[in-house]
Amino acid sequence: MDFEFSETSQAIQARLKGFMAEHVASRDPEWQQVVERDGIFPPPFIDELKAKARAAGLWNLFLPHLNDDEPGTRLSNMDYAPCAEIMGRYMWASEVFNCSAPDTGNMEVLHMFGTPEQKRDWLVPLLDGRIRSAFAMTEPDVASSDATNVRTTIRREGDEYVVDGRKWFITNAADPRCKILILLGLSNPDRPESHRRHSMVLVPMDTPGVEVVRNPTIMHHLAHEGHCEMRFTNVRVPVANLVHQEGEGFAIAQARLGPGRIHHCMRSLGQCELALELMVERAGRRKTFGSLLRDHGTVAEWIALSRLEIEQARLLVLKAAWLIDKYGTKGARKEVGLIKVIVPRIQTAICNRAIQTFGAAGLTPDTPLPALWTWGRALQIIDGPDEVHLRTIARLEVKEQAARRPKAQ
Ligand SMILES: Cc1cc2nc3c(=O)[nH]c(=O)nc-3n(C[C@H](O)[C@H](O)[C@H](O)COP(=O)(O)OP(=O)(O)OC[C@H]3O[C@@H](n4cnc5c(N)ncnc54)[C@H](O)[C@@H]3O)c2cc1C
């Protein structure tokens, strides 16, 4: 087993760390003021940082199979993992390198399934970072962790598809630069197989009948890019906006969510490292009852457990990335489920310990810990709740064990 990343990845990691220190960490106080406190989004300096990152060759790091004429580094998923971890330390940093969700997953879909016209109109501006995008699956009226329940309709009328329904938690929909939605809806309700009744269509945000209803807070935090509730009333798009084929929505979703899920986990590891660093730093300078916090057994154990959990989770994330590189999303199904469950759990556990180490200060926005905990908590639901992943893992385990058992003569 080779634990070394490719030379290209190592070089990019070094440049990325330098860029993060020089341009992102130094800008974070400005982000906190302008975006979080003044509510100005996107902040005026983001385009300048994006241009600098692109000029430094730190652009579209996530897509391994880019064509020659498309901008990006073509790193494998395995080689991208440490880069995503570096970017993940600041919640807003990935966009600087055109590597933020849900654009990354949407670019993957368009890259894999888009027609030449769809690529020209939407993939090219996304790869250039000129526009942003959203993915609209979840609905307020049905349990969307079983996506076969999705009931927003996509009805064909002549040369158009007509979309009607409600969606919510649509990340990016409040961003004024968000120009396109990939929407999953019910197009073929009469098909016998429940997994072949839904399709994906491209819905430009400025289509009449598309409405952003509200942007709810997540654990009291207002994300300015939005996790929005939306209404679609008699929304008409040309049939050319169908992605791939009618009834293939789930096949596309499977392909989309593999790398997308592991990207979240990779970024989370960076956030876990940051929480642990903050915990160690604080525990090394505060004293109670004559000892530094780090010398109290309980706190020492928190530090050790956090390191142990990060190392375990990172190896599993890298295994999942390696499997996707070698065998595709399908070949990594179990490992993708495993990391989707374990990484957000360790993120909340580590952040919780770090918050406790800070005492009351840990609950304030003076450190990023509350935001990091909140994100870890949300990730236990985003892209499917833990219970659905555990169900998949258990089913695969049972199947694999059955296959291993000697057959009765
Ligand atoms: C911050 C954030 C951003 C999001 N961004 C997007 C986005 O951009 N686009 C989008 O379409 N969606 C997005 N989502 C929505 C997310 O994907 C859904 O919330 C998720 O899939 C769960 O669907 P649901 O909320 O309808 O929960 P439900 O389906 O109602 O499930 C509720 C609960 O039931 C339990 N449950 C479900 N199935 C099982 C089972 N088999 N066994 C045991 N228990 C079970 C789980 O505990 C689950 O949490 C986002 C969510 C959040 C919080």
XYZ file of C-alpha atoms in Angstrom, residues 10-340:
331
model
C 1.958 17.301 -3.719
C 2.949 20.348 -5.774
C -0.652 21.583 -5.919
C -1.080 21.020 -2.170
C 2.002 23.146 -1.478
C 0.770 25.974 -3.741
C -2.721 25.702 -2.261
C -1.421 26.001 1.307
C 0.557 29.104 0.320
C -2.468 30.631 -1.416
C -4.741 29.853 1.540
C -2.318 31.530 3.957
C -1.725 34.576 1.783
C -5.150 35.252 0.325
C -7.832 33.334 2.252
C -6.775 33.305 5.926
C -5.851 36.982 5.676
C -9.254 37.766 4.136
C -11.313 35.747 6.649
C -11.879 38.655 9.090
C -13.167 40.697 6.138
C -15.489 37.831 5.140
C -16.811 37.609 8.706
C -17.522 41.347 8.733
C -18.867 41.844 5.222
C -20.865 38.620 4.775
C -21.760 37.363 8.258
C -22.313 40.717 10.008
C -23.195 43.170 7.193
C -25.046 40.594 5.066
C -23.361 41.624 1.789
C -23.198 38.593 -0.503
C -21.286 37.831 -2.609
C -18.544 39.936 -1.037
C -16.850 42.379 -3.425
C -13.413 40.725 -3.127
C -14.443 37.199 -4.218
C -13.935 37.766 -7.972
C -10.455 39.151 -7.376
C -9.517 36.031 -5.372
C -11.008 33.726 -8.031
C -8.962 35.418 -10.754
C -5.792 35.060 -8.658
C -6.471 31.373 -7.945
C -7.096 30.634 -11.615
C -3.922 32.482 -12.634
C -2.033 30.366 -10.056
C -3.331 27.141 -11.677
C -5.535 26.393 -8.675
C -8.814 26.008 -10.536
C -11.326 23.152 -10.977
C -9.147 20.790 -8.975
C -11.947 18.227 -8.584
C -12.776 16.868 -12.064
C -10.450 14.016 -13.095
C -11.784 13.564 -16.627
C -11.743 17.088 -18.072
C -11.235 17.400 -21.831
C -8.112 19.097 -23.169
C -9.926 22.372 -23.868
C -11.522 22.575 -20.379
C -9.791 24.451 -17.536
C -8.611 22.432 -14.535
C -5.939 20.219 -13.029
C -7.353 16.710 -13.771
C -6.376 15.336 -10.357
C -7.708 11.892 -9.467
C -10.228 11.739 -6.601
C -7.460 10.339 -4.404
C -5.109 13.226 -5.242
C -7.910 15.763 -4.827
C -8.725 14.585 -1.272
C -5.881 16.437 0.536
C -6.580 19.555 -1.562
C -10.247 19.556 -0.548
C -9.118 19.140 3.052
C -6.903 22.232 2.780
C -9.711 24.298 1.205
C -12.232 22.960 3.726
C -10.614 24.755 6.671
C -12.537 27.907 5.755
C -16.213 27.373 4.990
C -16.126 29.838 2.093
C -12.748 28.972 0.554
C -13.721 26.260 -1.955
C -15.499 28.750 -4.194
C -12.264 30.687 -4.669
C -10.910 27.630 -6.517
C -14.242 26.846 -8.260
C -14.553 23.710 -6.136
C -17.697 24.358 -4.094
C -20.858 22.327 -3.742
C -23.315 21.986 -5.338
C -21.576 23.383 -8.439
C -19.028 20.559 -8.425
C -21.715 17.844 -8.554
C -23.673 19.767 -11.177
C -20.585 20.189 -13.346
C -19.997 16.446 -13.037
C -23.555 15.761 -14.253
C -23.270 18.131 -17.194
C -19.856 16.754 -18.046
C -21.124 13.182 -18.056
C -24.634 13.600 -19.455
C -24.947 17.075 -21.037
C -25.648 17.564 -24.751
C -23.194 19.808 -26.673
C -25.707 22.683 -26.376
C -26.239 22.130 -22.625
C -22.465 22.089 -22.144
C -22.021 25.287 -24.158
C -24.785 27.134 -22.297
C -24.179 25.924 -18.725
C -21.052 23.805 -18.262
C -18.655 26.277 -19.890
C -19.751 29.243 -17.703
C -19.705 26.986 -14.624
C -16.193 25.743 -15.364
C -15.205 29.392 -15.805
C -16.785 30.300 -12.448
C -18.927 32.992 -14.165
C -22.221 31.576 -12.860
C -23.342 29.323 -10.012
C -25.940 26.546 -9.904
C -28.271 24.571 -7.653
C -29.629 21.031 -7.395
C -33.339 20.722 -6.610
C -34.531 17.372 -5.329
C -35.853 17.662 -1.741
C -39.517 18.584 -1.182
C -41.374 19.829 1.891
C -44.419 17.653 1.231
C -42.759 14.208 1.041
C -40.025 12.259 2.862
C -37.247 12.972 0.403
C -34.664 10.630 1.905
C -36.623 8.120 -0.195
C -36.380 10.107 -3.409
C -38.903 7.859 -5.176
C -41.433 9.942 -3.177
C -40.518 13.127 -5.083
C -43.708 14.425 -6.663
C -42.953 17.715 -8.397
C -44.250 16.973 -11.883
C -42.398 17.242 -15.180
C -45.117 16.970 -17.847
C -44.418 16.959 -21.579
C -46.561 19.345 -23.665
C -45.481 19.538 -27.314
C -41.895 20.808 -27.432
C -41.871 21.777 -23.778
C -41.668 20.260 -20.308
C -43.942 21.861 -17.727
C -42.729 21.789 -14.099
C -45.081 22.205 -11.123
C -44.331 21.667 -7.432
C -42.416 22.725 -4.330
C -38.806 22.147 -3.298
C -36.786 23.173 -0.265
C -33.273 23.261 1.136
C -32.026 24.221 -2.303
C -28.457 25.307 -1.676
C -27.277 28.342 -3.674
C -30.761 29.437 -4.773
C -30.375 32.778 -2.949
C -27.072 33.551 -4.663
C -27.703 36.228 -7.307
C -25.139 34.473 -9.517
C -27.126 31.210 -9.471
C -28.450 30.923 -13.026
C -29.356 27.254 -13.446
C -31.076 24.490 -11.489
C -30.856 20.786 -12.132
C -34.310 19.649 -11.004
C -35.474 16.098 -10.261
C -39.200 15.535 -10.842
C -41.816 12.922 -11.630
C -42.060 12.531 -15.404
C -43.255 8.973 -15.996
C -45.568 8.088 -13.081
C -47.050 5.035 -14.815
C -43.831 3.075 -15.188
C -43.784 -0.120 -13.105
C -40.261 0.417 -11.688
C -40.275 3.209 -9.095
C -36.649 4.070 -9.986
C -37.500 4.835 -13.611
C -40.286 7.368 -13.085
C -38.199 10.487 -12.468
C -36.173 12.718 -14.759
C -33.805 15.647 -14.433
C -34.351 18.858 -16.353
C -32.368 22.076 -16.542
C -34.400 25.033 -15.308
C -32.882 28.503 -15.774
C -33.536 30.553 -12.640
C -35.117 33.380 -14.659
C -37.815 31.131 -16.183
C -41.310 32.540 -15.456
C -42.943 30.637 -12.573
C -39.671 29.964 -10.676
C -39.934 31.553 -7.240
C -37.671 31.601 -4.173
C -40.123 31.596 -1.242
C -37.730 31.903 1.737
C -34.255 31.119 2.992
C -34.551 29.399 6.382
C -31.679 29.553 8.858
C -29.775 26.357 9.718
C -29.390 26.156 13.532
C -29.792 29.954 13.678
C -27.187 30.526 10.965
C -28.285 32.349 7.832
C -26.385 31.034 4.809
C -26.415 33.919 2.356
C -26.103 31.627 -0.667
C -29.302 30.029 0.674
C -30.829 26.665 1.505
C -34.080 27.913 0.023
C -37.678 26.905 -0.269
C -38.861 27.265 -3.875
C -42.130 27.115 -5.791
C -42.498 26.086 -9.438
C -45.767 27.125 -11.093
C -46.366 26.220 -14.739
C -42.621 26.513 -15.418
C -41.975 25.809 -19.105
C -38.600 24.732 -20.493
C -37.764 23.330 -23.956
C -37.542 19.519 -24.249
C -33.873 20.071 -25.111
C -33.396 20.822 -21.381
C -33.892 17.169 -20.442
C -30.706 15.728 -18.928
C -29.847 12.343 -20.475
C -33.159 10.456 -20.897
C -36.654 10.427 -19.459
C -36.902 8.214 -16.373
C -33.110 8.205 -15.826
C -33.099 10.716 -12.938
C -31.978 8.156 -10.365
C -29.203 6.770 -12.513
C -27.871 10.332 -12.856
C -28.301 11.020 -9.116
C -26.232 7.932 -8.271
C -23.399 9.166 -10.466
C -23.675 12.705 -9.057
C -23.720 11.865 -5.395
C -20.680 9.551 -5.311
C -17.905 12.125 -5.735
C -20.097 14.902 -4.269
C -20.465 13.025 -1.001
C -16.795 12.289 -0.695
C -15.929 15.960 -1.410
C -18.007 16.972 1.629
C -16.153 14.394 3.737
C -12.753 15.572 2.496
C -13.550 19.190 3.390
C -14.871 18.051 6.768
C -11.515 16.503 7.631
C -9.940 19.950 7.229
C -12.568 21.325 9.595
C -11.873 18.550 12.123
C -8.144 19.361 11.967
C -8.908 23.019 12.572
C -11.146 22.230 15.566
C -8.433 20.009 17.053
C -5.774 22.688 16.520
C -7.942 25.242 18.296
C -8.576 22.797 21.150
C -4.856 22.037 21.624
C -3.896 25.701 21.441
C -6.505 26.694 24.037
C -5.698 23.755 26.317
C -2.039 24.779 26.225
C -2.649 28.279 27.548
C -5.517 28.071 30.115
C -4.961 26.823 33.634
C -7.451 25.483 36.172
C -6.646 24.054 39.596
C -2.927 24.589 39.048
C -2.650 22.740 35.729
C -2.900 23.553 32.066
C -6.125 22.147 30.639
C -4.132 19.788 28.411
C -2.615 18.177 31.523
C -5.998 17.237 32.956
C -6.652 13.601 32.025
C -10.079 14.282 30.543
C -8.852 16.977 28.170
C -5.790 14.926 27.217
C -8.136 12.095 26.309
C -10.286 14.449 24.184
C -7.170 15.456 22.264
C -6.042 11.864 21.773
C -9.493 10.607 20.769
C -9.860 13.411 18.257
C -6.543 12.569 16.605
C -7.458 8.894 16.532
C -10.830 9.595 14.924
C -9.384 11.915 12.277
C -6.724 9.390 11.250
C -9.266 6.562 11.011
C -11.714 8.635 9.020
C -9.066 10.000 6.660
C -7.894 6.499 5.730
C -11.475 5.509 4.977
C -12.072 8.653 2.893
C -8.918 7.960 0.895
C -9.990 4.362 0.377
C -13.364 5.544 -0.952
C -11.635 8.029 -3.279
C -9.231 5.352 -4.504
C -12.090 2.934 -5.153
C -13.980 5.562 -7.175
C -10.852 6.231 -9.232
C -10.345 2.535 -9.881
C -13.861 1.119 -10.115
C -16.252 4.092 -10.409
C -18.957 5.217 -8.000
C -20.612 1.799 -7.986
C -17.428 0.091 -6.830
C -17.235 2.400 -3.804
C -20.884 2.223 -2.717
C -20.222 0.769 0.702
C -17.223 2.969 1.502
C -19.073 6.111 0.364
C -21.855 5.177 2.809
C -19.334 4.484 5.594
C -17.604 7.846 5.307
C -20.883 9.713 4.855
